[in-house]
mmCIF file of C-alpha atoms and ligand atoms in Angstrom:
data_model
loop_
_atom_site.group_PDB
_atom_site.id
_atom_site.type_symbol
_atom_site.label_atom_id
_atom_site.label_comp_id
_atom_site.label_asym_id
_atom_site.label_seq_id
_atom_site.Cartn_x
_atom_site.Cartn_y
_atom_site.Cartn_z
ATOM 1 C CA UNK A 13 14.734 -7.631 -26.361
ATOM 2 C CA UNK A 14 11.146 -8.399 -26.265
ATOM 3 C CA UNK A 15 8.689 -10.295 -23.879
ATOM 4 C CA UNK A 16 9.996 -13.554 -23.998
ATOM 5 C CA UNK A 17 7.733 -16.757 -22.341
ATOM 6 C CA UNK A 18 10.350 -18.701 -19.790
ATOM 7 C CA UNK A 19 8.342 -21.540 -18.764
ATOM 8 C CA UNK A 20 4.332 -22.512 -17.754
ATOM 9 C CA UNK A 21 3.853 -25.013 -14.877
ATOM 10 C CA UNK A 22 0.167 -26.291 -14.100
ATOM 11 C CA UNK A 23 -0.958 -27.678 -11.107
ATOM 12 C CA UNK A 24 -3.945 -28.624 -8.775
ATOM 13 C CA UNK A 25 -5.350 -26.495 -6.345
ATOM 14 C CA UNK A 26 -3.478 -28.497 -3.442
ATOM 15 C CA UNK A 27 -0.592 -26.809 -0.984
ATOM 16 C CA UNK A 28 1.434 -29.864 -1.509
ATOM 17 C CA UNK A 29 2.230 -28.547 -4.747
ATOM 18 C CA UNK A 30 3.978 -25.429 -3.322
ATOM 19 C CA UNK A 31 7.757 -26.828 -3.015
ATOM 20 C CA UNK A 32 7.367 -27.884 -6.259
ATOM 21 C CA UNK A 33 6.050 -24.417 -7.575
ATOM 22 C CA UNK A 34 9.150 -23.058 -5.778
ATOM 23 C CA UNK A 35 11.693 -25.399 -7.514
ATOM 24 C CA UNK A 36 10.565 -24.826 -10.962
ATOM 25 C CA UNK A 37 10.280 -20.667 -10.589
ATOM 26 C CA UNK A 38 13.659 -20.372 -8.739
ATOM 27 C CA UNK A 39 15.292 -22.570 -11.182
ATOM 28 C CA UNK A 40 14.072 -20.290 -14.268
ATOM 29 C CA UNK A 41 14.458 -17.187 -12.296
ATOM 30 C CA UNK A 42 18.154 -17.806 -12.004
ATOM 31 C CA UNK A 43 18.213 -18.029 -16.104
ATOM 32 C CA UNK A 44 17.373 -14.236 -15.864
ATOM 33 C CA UNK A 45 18.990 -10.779 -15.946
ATOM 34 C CA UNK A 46 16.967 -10.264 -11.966
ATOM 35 C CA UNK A 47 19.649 -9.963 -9.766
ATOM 36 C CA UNK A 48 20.194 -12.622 -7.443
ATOM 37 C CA UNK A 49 19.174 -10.699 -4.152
ATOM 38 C CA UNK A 50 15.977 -10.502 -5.307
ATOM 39 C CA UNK A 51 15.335 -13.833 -6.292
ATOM 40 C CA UNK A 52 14.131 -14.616 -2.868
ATOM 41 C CA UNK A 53 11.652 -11.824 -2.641
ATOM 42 C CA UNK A 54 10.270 -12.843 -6.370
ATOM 43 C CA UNK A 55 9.801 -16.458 -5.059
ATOM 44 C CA UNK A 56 8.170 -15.732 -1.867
ATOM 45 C CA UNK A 57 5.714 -13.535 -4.260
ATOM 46 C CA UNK A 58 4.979 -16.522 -5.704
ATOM 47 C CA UNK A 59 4.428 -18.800 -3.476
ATOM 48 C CA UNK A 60 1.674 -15.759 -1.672
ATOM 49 C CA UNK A 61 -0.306 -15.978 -5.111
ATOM 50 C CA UNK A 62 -0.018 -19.021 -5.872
ATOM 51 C CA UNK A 63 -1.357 -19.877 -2.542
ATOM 52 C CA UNK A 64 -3.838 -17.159 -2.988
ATOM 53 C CA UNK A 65 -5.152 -18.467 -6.637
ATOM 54 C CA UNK A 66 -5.570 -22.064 -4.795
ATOM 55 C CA UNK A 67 -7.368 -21.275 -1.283
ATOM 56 C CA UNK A 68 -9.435 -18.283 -2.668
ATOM 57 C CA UNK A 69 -9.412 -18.098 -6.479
ATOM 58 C CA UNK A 70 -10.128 -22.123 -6.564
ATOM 59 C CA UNK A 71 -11.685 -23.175 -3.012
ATOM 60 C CA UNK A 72 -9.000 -26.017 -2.742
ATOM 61 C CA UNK A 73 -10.785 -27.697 -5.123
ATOM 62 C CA UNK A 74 -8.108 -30.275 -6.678
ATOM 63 C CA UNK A 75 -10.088 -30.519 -10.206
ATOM 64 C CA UNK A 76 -9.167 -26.550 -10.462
ATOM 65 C CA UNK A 77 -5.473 -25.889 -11.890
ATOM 66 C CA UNK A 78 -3.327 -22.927 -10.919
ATOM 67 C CA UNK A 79 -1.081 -21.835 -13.676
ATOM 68 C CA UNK A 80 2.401 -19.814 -13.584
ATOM 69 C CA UNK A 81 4.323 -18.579 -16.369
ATOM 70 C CA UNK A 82 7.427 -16.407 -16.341
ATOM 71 C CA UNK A 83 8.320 -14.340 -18.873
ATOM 72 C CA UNK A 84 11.289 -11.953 -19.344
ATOM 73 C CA UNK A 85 12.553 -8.929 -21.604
ATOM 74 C CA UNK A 86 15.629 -6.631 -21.009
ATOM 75 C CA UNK A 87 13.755 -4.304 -18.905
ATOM 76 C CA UNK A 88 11.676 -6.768 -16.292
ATOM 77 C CA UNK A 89 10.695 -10.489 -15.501
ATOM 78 C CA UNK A 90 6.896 -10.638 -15.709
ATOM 79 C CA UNK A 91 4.901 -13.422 -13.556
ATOM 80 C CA UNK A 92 1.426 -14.625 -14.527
ATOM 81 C CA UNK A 93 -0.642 -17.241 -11.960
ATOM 82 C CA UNK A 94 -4.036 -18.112 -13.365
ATOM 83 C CA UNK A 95 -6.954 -19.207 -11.501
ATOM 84 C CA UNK A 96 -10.177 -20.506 -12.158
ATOM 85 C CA UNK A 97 -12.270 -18.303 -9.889
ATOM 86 C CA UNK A 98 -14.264 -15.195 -10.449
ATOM 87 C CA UNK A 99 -11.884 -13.027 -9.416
ATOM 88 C CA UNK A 100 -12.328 -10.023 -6.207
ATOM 89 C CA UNK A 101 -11.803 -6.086 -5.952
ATOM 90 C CA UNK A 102 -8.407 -5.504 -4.335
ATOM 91 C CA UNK A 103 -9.502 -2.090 -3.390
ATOM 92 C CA UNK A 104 -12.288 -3.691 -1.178
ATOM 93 C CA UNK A 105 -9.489 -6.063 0.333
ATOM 94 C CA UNK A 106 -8.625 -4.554 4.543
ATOM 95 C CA UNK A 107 -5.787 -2.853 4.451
ATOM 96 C CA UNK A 108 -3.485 -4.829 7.385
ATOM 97 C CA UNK A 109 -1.667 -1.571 8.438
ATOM 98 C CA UNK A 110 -4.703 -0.493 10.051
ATOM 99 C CA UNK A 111 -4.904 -0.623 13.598
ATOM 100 C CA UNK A 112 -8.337 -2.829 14.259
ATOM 101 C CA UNK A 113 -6.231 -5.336 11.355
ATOM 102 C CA UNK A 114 -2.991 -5.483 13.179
ATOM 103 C CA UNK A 115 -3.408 -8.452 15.396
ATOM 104 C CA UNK A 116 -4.734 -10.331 12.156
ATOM 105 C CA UNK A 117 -2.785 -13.656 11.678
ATOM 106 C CA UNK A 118 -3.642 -13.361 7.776
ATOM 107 C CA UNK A 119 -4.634 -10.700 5.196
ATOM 108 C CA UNK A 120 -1.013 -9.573 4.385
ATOM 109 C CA UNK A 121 -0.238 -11.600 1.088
ATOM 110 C CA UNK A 122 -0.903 -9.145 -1.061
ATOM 111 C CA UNK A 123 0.876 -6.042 0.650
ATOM 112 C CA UNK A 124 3.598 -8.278 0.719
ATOM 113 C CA UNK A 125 3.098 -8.867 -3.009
ATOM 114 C CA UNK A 126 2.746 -5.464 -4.035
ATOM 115 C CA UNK A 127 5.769 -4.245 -1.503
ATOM 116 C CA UNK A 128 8.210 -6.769 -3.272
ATOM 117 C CA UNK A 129 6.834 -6.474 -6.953
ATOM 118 C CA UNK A 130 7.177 -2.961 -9.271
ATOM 119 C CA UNK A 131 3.901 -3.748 -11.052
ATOM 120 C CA UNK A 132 0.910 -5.650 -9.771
ATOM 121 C CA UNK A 133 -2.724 -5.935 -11.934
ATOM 122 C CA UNK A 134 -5.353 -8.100 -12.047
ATOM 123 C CA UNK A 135 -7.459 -9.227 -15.487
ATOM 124 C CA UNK A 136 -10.257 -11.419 -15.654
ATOM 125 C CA UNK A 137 -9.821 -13.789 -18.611
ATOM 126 C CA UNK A 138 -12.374 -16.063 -19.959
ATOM 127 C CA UNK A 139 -11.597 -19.480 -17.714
ATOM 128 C CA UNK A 140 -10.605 -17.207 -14.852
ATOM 129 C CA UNK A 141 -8.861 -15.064 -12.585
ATOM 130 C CA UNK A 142 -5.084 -13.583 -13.442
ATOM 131 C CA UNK A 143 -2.691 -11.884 -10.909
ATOM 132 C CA UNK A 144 0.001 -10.243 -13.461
ATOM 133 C CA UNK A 145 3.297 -9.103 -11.811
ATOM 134 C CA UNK A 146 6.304 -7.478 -13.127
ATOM 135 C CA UNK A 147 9.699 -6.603 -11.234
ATOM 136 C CA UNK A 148 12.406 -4.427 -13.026
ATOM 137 C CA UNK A 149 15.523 -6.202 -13.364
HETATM 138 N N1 LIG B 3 -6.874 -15.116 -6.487
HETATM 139 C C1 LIG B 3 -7.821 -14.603 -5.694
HETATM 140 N N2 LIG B 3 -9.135 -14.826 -5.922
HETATM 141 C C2 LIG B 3 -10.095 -14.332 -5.131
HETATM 142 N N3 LIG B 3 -9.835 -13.560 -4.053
HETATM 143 C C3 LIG B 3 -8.549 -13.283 -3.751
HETATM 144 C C4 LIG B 3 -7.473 -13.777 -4.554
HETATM 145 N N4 LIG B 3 -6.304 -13.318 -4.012
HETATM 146 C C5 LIG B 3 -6.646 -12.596 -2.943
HETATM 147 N N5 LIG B 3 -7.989 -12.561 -2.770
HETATM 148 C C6 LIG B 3 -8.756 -11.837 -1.710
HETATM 149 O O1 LIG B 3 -7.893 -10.884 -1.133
HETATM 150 C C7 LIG B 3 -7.795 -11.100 0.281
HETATM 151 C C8 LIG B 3 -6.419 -10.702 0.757
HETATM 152 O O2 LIG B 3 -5.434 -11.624 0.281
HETATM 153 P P1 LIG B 3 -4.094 -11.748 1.106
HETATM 154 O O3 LIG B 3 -3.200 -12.686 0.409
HETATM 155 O O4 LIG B 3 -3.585 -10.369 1.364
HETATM 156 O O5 LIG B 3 -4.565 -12.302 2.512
HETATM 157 P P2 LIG B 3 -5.038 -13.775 2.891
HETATM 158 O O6 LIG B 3 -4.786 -14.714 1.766
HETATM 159 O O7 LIG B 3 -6.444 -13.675 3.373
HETATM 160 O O8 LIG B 3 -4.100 -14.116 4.114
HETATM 161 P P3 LIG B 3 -2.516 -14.446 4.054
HETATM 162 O O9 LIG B 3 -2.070 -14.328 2.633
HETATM 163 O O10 LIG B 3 -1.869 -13.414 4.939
HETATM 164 O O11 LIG B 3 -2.421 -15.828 4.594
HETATM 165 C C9 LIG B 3 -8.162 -12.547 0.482
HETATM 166 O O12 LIG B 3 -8.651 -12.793 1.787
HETATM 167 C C10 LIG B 3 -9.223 -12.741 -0.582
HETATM 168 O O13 LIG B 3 -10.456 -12.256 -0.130
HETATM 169 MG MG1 LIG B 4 -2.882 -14.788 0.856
#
């Protein structure tokens, strides 16, 4: 079975648009061969890059989009969420497991993303920034 492309929702760089992020990925998510108990962790992946791609990829800036497509194939469901920014190094990114980062209220998005997920990379693409994410089903 190859790669197949689920669904693509677009929208503004705005929080608001989180629940409705969340409904549409959950809703294709359960069309898939993932297994339900980790349809939770997959959404709350989501919602940490989505979030991500918005505050620091985009600034909050509402005339920048944030895109999310799912695709799927025997062996894994594969998540893609788009930016507009210029991208960062994750290797440069503090690491919140260190002791002076501890007490940190944020900073753990993307240890969370790469705990829950199987495959994590980033690519810069020509209008942007993309977080690509795959989880074995
Ligand atoms: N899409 C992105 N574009 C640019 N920089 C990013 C992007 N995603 C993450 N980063 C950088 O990586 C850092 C770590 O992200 P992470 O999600 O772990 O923490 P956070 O967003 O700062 O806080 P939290 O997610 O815990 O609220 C961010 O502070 C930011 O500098
Ligand atoms: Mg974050």
């Amino acid at each position: 079975m190859p790669l197949k492309k689920l669904g693509e929702l677009e929208v503004p760089s705005d929080q608001d648009y989180l629940a409705e992020v969340d409904n549409f990925t959950e809703k294709l998510i359960k069309k898939t061969l993932l297994p339900s108990s980790d349809v939770d962790d997959v959404a709350i992946v989501i919602s940490e890059a989505v979030n991500n791609a918005m505050v620091h990829g985009n600034n909050l800036d509402v005339t920048k989009s944030v895109k999310i497509r799912l695709y799927s194939c025997s062996k894994y469901i594969r998540i893609v969420i788009q930016d507009e920014g210029g991208g960062f190094s994750p290797e440069d990114v503090p690491d919140p497991r260190e002791d002076e980062n501890l007490l940190k209220a944020s900073g753990r998005g993307l240890l969370i993303i790469r705990h829950l997920m199987d495959e994590v990379s980033y690519k810069s693409v020509k209008s942007g920034t993309q977080i690509i994410m795959d989880k074995y089903v």
